[in-house]
Coordinates of C-alpha atoms and ligand atoms in Angstrom, one line a residue:
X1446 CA -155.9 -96.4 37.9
X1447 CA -156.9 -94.9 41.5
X1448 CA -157.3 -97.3 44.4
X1449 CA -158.1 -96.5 47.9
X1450 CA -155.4 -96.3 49.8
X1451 CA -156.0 -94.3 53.4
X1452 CA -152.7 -93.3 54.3
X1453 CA -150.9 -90.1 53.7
X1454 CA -146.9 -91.4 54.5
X1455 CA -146.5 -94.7 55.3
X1456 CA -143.6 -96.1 57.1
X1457 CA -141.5 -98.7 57.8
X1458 CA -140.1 -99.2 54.2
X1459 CA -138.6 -102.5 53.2
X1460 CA -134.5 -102.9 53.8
X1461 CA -132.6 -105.7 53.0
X1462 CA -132.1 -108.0 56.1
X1463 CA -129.0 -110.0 55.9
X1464 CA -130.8 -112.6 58.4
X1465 CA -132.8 -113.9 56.2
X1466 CA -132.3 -117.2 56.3
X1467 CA -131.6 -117.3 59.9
X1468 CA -135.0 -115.8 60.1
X1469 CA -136.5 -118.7 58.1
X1470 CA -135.3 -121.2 60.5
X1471 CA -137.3 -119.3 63.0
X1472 CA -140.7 -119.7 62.0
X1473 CA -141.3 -122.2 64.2
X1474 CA -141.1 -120.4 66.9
X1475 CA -144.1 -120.4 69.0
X1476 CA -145.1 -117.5 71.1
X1477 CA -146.0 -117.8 74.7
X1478 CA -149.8 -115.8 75.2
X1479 CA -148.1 -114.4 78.9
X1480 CA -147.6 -110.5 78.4
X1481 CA -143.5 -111.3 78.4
X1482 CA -144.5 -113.0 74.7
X1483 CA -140.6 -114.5 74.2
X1484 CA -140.4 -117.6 71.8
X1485 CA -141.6 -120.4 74.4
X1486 CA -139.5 -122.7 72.3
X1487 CA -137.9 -123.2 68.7
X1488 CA -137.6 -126.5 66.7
X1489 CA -134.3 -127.5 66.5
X1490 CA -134.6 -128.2 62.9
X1491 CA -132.7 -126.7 60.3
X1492 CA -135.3 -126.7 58.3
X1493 CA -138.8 -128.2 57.9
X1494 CA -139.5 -131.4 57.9
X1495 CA -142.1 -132.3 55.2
X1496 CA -142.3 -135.5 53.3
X1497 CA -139.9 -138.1 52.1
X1498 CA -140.1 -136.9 49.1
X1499 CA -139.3 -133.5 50.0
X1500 CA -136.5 -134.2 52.1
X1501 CA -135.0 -136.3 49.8
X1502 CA -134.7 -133.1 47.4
X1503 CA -135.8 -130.0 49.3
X1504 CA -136.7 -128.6 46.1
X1505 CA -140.1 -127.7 44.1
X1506 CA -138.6 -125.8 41.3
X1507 CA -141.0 -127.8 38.7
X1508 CA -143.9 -126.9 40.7
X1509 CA -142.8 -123.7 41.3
X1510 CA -142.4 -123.5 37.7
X1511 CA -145.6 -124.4 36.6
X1512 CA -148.0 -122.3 39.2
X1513 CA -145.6 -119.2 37.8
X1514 CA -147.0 -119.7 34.4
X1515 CA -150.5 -120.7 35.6
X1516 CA -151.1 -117.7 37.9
X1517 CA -149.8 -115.5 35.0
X1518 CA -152.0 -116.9 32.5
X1519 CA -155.2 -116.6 35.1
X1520 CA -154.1 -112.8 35.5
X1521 CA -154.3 -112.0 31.9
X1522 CA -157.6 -113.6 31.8
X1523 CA -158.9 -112.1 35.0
X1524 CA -157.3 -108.6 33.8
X1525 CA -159.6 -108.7 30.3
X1526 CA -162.7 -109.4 32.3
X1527 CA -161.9 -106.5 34.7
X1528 CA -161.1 -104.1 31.8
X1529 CA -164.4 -104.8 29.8
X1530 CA -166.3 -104.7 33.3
X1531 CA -164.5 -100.9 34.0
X1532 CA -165.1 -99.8 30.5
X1533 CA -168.5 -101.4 30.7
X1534 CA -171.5 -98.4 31.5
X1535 CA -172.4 -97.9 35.6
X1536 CA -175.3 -100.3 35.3
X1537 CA -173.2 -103.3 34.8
X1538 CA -171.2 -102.8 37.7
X1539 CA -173.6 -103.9 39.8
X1540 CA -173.5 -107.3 37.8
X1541 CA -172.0 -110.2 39.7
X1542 CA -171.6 -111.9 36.2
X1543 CA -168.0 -110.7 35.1
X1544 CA -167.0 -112.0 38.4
X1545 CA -168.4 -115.4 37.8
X1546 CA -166.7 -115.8 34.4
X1547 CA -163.0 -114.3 35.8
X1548 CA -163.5 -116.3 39.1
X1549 CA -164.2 -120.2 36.8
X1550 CA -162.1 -119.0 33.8
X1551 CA -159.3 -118.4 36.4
X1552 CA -159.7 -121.8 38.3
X1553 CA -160.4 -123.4 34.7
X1554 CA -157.1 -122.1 33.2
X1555 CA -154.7 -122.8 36.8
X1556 CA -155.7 -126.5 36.6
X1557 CA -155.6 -126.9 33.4
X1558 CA -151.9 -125.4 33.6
X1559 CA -150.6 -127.1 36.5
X1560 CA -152.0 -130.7 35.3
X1561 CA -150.5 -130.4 32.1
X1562 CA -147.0 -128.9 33.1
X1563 CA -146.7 -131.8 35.8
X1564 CA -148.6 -134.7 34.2
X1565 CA -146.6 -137.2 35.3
X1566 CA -147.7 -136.3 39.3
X1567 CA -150.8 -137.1 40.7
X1568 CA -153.1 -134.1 40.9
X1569 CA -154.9 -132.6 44.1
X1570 CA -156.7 -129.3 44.1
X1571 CA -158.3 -127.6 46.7
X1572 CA -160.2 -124.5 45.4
X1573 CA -163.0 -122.0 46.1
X1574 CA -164.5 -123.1 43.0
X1575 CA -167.2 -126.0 42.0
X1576 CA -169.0 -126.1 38.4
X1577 CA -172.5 -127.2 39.6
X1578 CA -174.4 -124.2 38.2
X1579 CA -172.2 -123.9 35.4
X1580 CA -174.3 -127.5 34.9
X1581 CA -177.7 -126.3 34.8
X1582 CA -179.8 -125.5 32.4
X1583 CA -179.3 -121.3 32.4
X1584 CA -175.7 -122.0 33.1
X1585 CA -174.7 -122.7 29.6
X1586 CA -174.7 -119.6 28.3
X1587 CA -171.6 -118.1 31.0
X1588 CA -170.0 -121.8 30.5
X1589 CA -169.8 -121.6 26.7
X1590 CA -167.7 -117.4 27.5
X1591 CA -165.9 -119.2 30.1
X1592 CA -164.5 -121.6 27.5
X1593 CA -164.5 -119.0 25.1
X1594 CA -162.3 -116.4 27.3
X1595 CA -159.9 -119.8 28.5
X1596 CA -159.2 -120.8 25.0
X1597 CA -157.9 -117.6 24.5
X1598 CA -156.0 -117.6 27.1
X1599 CA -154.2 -120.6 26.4
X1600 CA -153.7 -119.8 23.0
X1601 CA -152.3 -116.3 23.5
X1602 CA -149.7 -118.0 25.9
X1603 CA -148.7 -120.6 23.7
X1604 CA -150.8 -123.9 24.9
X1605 CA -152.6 -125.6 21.9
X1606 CA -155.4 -127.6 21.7
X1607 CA -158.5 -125.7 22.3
X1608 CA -160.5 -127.2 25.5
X1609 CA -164.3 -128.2 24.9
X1610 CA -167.1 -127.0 27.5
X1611 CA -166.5 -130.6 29.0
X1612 CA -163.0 -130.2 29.6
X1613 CA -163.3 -126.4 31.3
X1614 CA -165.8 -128.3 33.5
X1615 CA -163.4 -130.7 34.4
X1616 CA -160.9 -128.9 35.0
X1617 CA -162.7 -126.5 37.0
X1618 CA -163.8 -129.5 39.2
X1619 CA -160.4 -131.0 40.0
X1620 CA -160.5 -128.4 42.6
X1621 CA -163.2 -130.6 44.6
X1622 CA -160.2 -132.5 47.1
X1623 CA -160.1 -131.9 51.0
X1624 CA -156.4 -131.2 51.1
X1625 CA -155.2 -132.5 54.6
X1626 CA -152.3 -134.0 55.8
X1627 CA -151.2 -136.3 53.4
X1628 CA -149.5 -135.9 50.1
X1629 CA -149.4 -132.9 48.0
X1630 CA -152.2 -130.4 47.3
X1631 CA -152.2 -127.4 45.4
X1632 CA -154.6 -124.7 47.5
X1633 CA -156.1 -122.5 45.0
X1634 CA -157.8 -118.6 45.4
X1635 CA -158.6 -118.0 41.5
X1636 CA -159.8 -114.2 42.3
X1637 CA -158.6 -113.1 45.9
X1638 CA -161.1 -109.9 46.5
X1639 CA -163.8 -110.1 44.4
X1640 CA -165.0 -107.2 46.0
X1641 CA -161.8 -105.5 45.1
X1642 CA -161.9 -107.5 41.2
X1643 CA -165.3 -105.6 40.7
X1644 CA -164.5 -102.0 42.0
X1645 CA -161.8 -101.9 39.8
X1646 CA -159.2 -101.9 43.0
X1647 CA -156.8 -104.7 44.0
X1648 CA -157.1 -108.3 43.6
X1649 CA -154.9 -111.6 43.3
X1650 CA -154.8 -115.1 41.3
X1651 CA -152.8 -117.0 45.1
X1652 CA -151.8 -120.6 44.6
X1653 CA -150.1 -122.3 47.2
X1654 CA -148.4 -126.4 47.5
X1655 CA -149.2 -128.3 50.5
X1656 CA -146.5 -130.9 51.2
X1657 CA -147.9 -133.5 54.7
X1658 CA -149.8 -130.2 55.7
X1659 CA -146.8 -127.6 55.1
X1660 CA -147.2 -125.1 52.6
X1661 CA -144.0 -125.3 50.6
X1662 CA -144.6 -122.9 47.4
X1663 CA -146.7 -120.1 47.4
X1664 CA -147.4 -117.7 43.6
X1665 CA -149.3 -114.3 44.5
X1666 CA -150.2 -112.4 41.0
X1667 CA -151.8 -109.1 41.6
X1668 CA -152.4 -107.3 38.1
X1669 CA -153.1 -104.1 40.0
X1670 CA -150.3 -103.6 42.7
X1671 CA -147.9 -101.3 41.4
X1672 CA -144.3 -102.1 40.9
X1673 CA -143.3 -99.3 43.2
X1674 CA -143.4 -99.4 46.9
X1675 CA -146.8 -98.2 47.9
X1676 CA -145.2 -96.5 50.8
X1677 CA -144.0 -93.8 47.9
X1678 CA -147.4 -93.1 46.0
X1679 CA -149.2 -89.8 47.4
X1680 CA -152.5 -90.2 49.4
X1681 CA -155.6 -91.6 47.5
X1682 CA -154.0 -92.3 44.8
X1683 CA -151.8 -95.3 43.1
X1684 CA -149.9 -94.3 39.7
X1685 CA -147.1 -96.2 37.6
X1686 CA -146.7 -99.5 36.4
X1687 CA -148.9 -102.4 38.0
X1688 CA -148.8 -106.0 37.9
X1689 CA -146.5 -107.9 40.4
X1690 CA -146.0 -111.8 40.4
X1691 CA -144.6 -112.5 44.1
X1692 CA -143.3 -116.1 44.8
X1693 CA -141.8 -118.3 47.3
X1694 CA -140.3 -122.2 47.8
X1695 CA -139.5 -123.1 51.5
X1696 CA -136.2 -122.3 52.2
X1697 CA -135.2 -119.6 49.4
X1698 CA -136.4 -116.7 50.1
X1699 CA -139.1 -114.7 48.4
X1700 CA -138.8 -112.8 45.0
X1701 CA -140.9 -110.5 43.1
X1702 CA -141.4 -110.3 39.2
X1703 CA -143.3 -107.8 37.2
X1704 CA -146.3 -109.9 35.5
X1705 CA -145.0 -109.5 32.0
X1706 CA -141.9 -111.2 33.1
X1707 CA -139.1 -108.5 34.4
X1708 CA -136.1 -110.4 36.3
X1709 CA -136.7 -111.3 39.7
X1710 CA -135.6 -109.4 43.0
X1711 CA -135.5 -110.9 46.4
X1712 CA -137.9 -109.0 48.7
X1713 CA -137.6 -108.9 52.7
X1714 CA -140.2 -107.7 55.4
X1715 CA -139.3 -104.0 56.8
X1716 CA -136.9 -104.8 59.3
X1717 CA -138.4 -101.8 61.6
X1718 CA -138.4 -102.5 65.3
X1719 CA -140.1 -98.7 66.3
X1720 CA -144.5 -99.5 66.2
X1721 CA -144.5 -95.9 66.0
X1722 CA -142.8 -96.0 62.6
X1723 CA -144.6 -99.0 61.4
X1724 CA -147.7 -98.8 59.2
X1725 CA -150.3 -101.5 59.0
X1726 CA -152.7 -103.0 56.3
X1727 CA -155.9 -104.5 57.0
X1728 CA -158.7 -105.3 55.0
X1729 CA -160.9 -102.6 52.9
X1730 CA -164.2 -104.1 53.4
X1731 CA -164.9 -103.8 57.0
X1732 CA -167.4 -106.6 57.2
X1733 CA -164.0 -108.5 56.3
X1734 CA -162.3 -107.6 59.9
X1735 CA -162.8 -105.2 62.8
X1736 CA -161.7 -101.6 61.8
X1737 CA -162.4 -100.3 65.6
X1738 CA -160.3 -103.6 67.3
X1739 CA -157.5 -102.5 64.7
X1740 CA -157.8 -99.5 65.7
X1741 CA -157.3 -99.9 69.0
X1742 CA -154.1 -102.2 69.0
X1743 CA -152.7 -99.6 66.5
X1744 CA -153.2 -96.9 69.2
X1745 CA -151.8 -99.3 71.7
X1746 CA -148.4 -99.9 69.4
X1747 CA -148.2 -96.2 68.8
X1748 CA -148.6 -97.0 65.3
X1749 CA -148.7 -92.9 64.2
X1750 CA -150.0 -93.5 60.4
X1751 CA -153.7 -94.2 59.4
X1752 CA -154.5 -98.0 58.3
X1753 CA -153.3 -99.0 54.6
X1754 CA -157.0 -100.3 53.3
X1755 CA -156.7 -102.7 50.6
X1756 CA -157.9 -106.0 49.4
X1757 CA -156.7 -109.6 49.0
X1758 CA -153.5 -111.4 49.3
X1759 CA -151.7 -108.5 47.7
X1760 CA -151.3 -107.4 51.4
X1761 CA -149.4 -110.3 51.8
X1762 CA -147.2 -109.5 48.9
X1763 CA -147.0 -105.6 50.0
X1764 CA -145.9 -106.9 53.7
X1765 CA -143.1 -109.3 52.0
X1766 CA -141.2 -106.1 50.4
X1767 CA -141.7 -103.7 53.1
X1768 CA -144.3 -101.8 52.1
X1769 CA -146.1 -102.1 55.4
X1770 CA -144.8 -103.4 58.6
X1771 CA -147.9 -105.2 60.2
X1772 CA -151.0 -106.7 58.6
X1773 CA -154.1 -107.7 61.1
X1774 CA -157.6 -109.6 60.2
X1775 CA -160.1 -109.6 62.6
X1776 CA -163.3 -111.3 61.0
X1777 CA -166.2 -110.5 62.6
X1778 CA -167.9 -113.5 65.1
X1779 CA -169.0 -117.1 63.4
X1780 CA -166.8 -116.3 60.0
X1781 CA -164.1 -119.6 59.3
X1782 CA -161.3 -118.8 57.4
X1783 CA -160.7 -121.0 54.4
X1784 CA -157.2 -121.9 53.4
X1785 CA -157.0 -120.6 50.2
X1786 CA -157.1 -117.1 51.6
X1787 CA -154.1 -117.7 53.2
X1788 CA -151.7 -120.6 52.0
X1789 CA -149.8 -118.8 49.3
X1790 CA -149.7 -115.3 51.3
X1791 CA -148.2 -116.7 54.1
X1792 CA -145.6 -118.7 52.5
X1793 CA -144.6 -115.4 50.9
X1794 CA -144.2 -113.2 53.8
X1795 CA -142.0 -116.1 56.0
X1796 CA -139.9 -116.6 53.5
X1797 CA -139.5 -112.9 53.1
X1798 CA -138.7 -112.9 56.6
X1799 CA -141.7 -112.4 58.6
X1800 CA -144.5 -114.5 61.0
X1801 CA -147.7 -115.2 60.3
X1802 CA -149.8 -116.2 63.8
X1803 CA -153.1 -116.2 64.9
X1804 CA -154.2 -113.5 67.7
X1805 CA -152.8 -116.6 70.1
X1806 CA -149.2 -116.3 68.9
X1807 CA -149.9 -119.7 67.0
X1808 CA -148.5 -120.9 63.3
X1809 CA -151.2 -121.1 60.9
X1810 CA -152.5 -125.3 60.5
X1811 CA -153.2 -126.0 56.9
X1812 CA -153.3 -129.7 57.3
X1813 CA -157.0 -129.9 58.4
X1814 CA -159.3 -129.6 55.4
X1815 CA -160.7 -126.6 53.7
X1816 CA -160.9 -124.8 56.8
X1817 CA -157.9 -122.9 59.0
X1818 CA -159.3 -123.5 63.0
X1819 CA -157.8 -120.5 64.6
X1820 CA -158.1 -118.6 67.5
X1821 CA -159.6 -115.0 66.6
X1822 CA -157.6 -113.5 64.1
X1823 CA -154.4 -113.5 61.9
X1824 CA -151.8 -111.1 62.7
X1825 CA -148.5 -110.8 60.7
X1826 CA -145.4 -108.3 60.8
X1827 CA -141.4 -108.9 61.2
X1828 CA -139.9 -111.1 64.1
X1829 CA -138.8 -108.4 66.0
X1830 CA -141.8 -106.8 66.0
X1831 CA -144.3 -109.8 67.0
X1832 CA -143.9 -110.2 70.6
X1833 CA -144.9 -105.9 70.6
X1834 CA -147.8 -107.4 68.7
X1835 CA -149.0 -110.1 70.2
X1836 CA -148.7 -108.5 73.3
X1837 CA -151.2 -105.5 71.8
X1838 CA -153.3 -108.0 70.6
X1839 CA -154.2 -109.8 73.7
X1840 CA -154.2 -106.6 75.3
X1841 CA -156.9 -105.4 73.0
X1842 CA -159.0 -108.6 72.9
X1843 CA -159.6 -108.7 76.9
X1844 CA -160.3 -105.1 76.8
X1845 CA -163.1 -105.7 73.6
X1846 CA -164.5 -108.2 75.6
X1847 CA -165.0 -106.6 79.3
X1848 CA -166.4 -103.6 77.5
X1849 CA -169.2 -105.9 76.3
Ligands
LIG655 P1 -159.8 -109.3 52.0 O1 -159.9 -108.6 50.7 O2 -158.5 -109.4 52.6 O3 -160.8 -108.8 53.0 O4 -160.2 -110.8 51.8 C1 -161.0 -111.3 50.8 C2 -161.5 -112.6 51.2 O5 -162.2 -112.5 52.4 C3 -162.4 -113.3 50.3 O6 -161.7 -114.1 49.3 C4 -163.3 -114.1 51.1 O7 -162.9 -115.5 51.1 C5 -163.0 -113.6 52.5 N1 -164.3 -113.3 53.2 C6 -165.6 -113.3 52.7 N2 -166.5 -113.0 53.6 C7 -165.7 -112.7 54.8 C8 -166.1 -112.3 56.1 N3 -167.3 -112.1 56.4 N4 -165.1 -112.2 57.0 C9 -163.8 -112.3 56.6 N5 -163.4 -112.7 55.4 C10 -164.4 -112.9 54.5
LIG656 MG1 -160.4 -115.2 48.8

């Protein structure tokens, strides 16, 4: 499979970084928005502080358990959608329709997975996903393959009982809650990139737990992201083995895991300092962010290699093993970002070591809805690196807007 990737040699490849925890213990830090851009100040914590619940056990192995094997069961299904679609004739490319079934099958299959493995907890989903046209009267035809495609799913991974139309639209509407900052709510993306999904390029299944607003767990499957470093494949083209299952629980590190189940290996941002060595990823689609503000802040950094183009949360995943060193989003004016496109990514790279800010040097805030209110943009790379950012960022931002 070739996917689109723009750069030639990228740098910054991913080291291990003894500080890892230390590093963990650090993401609160806020940045100041002055051009100095030190930590203003750092929560004394240890760790977190998330609900009683969660400090009475600091662990979400169950959870973390179960949103493995959903996320892996929504990749197989979204991965036999994506084949038919790519051995499917030109025409049918253009059809949004193999999205439609991948994208509810996904979301149909995740629930289903999560509310079985963890009956005995009460459920909250927040997901891109509702069945009202799946309702209707022209709907039944894609509802009945939905079921069709999920049943197989489940079967081929061991879950019994076939599901009726009823309970695929049941389960696909669990994902109706408001999240917030109570409780726990798992924040669901069933297909990351569509756009990616339906060129054939990357895309991800990204499930993350919010725990009083704090996203605790986070399960990134990317069927197409190879194994290998994508800092080692030539230009233009990806080759070798895909399929990578990244996850991470608050406070223990990030690991990856091929997604047919190979033993898992801690990963850990590129520890680079140099901006001149570090390469960044940004989205493919540029109505997605600003390719000539990226541009820009690269050429401020000194960044020397071209922009790694490529879609969905598997950026996140790249960044937590060091494939890249920075990752910047800059949607264009009016777009809100919605939480799912975020929750589990981030989650991955901090505990793989890195920050995730907006372009004001501030922690992303799960804990108000659907929606993420930010300032600007989201920009992500290494500790060490962020103040260099930041400081690029702003930098860029006043310069963008006295040129208008
Ligand atoms: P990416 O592949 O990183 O560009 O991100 C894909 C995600 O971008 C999708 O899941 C959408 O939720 C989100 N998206 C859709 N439209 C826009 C937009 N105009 N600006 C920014 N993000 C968008
Ligand atoms: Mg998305």
């Amino acid at each position: 499979m070739a996917i689109a990737l723009s750069s030639a040699a990228l740098s910054g490849k991913g080291t291990i970084n003894p500080l890892t925890r230390v590093l963990h213990f650090d993401h609160n830090c806020y940045y100041s928005s002055t051009p100095k851009l030190k930590p203003i100040f750092s929560l004394s914590l240890k760790r977190p502080r998330f609900s009683s619940r969660a400090a009475a056990t600091m662990s979400y192995d169950k959870e973390l358990a179960a949103a493995k094997k959903a996320c892996s069961l929504a990749a197989r299904l979204c991965q036999k959608v994506q084949k038919a679609l790519l051995q499917s004739d030109v025409h049918a490319k253009s059809d949004k329709s193999p999205v439609t079934v991948a994208d509810y099958g996904s979301q149909a299959v995740v629930s289903f997975v999560l509310q079985k493995e963890l009956s005995s907890s009460p459920f909250s989903l927040v997901a891109e996903e509702d069945s009202g046209d799946l309702r209707k009267e022209d709907g039944q035809e894609t509802l009945q393959r939905i079921t069709k495609l999920v049943n197989e799913t489940l079967a081929n991974g061991g879950t019994a009982s076939p599901l009726s139309d009823q309970d695929v639209l049941a389960a696909i509407d669990s994902g109706k809650s408001e999240g917030g900052s109570l409780g726990q709510h798992w924040v669901l993306d069933p297909i990351d990139g569509t756009k990616g999904f339906l060129r054939g390029d990357q895309y991800a299944i990204a499930l993350g737990l919010l725990d009083e607003g704090k996203v605790v767990l986070g399960v990134l499957a990317c069927p197409n992201l190879p194994l290998q470093s994508l800092a080692c494949h030539d230009q233009h083209t990806i080759q070798g083995k895909a399929g990578c299952l990244f996850f991470a629980q608050v406070g223990t590190g990030t690991y990856m895991q091929s997604l047919d189940g190979s033993e898992p290996r801690k990963v850990n941002v590129s520890s680079t300092e140099n901006p001149e060595e570090a390469s960044f990823f940004e989205s493919y689609e540029a109505a997605h962010s600003m390719h000539d503000l990226t541009s820009l802040i690269a050429k401020k950094l000194g960044v020397k290699a071209p922009p790694v183009r490529i879609d969905s949360q598997a950026k996140y995943g790249a960044l937590s093993r060091g494939d890249g060193a920075i990752y910047m989003r800059f949607p264009h004016r009016g777009y809100r970002e919605k939480i799912w496109d975020h929750a589990a990514g981030s989650v991955v790279v901090t505990e793989a070591g890195g920050v995730v800010t907006d372009a004001a040097g501030k922690p992303l805030d799960f804990s108000r809805g659907r929606y993420l209110d930010l300032d600007t943009g989201i920009i992500v790379t290494n500790q060490k690196l962020m103040p260099t950012l930041l400081n690029a960022v702003q930098e860029s931002l006043k310069e963008k807007a006295s040129s208008l």
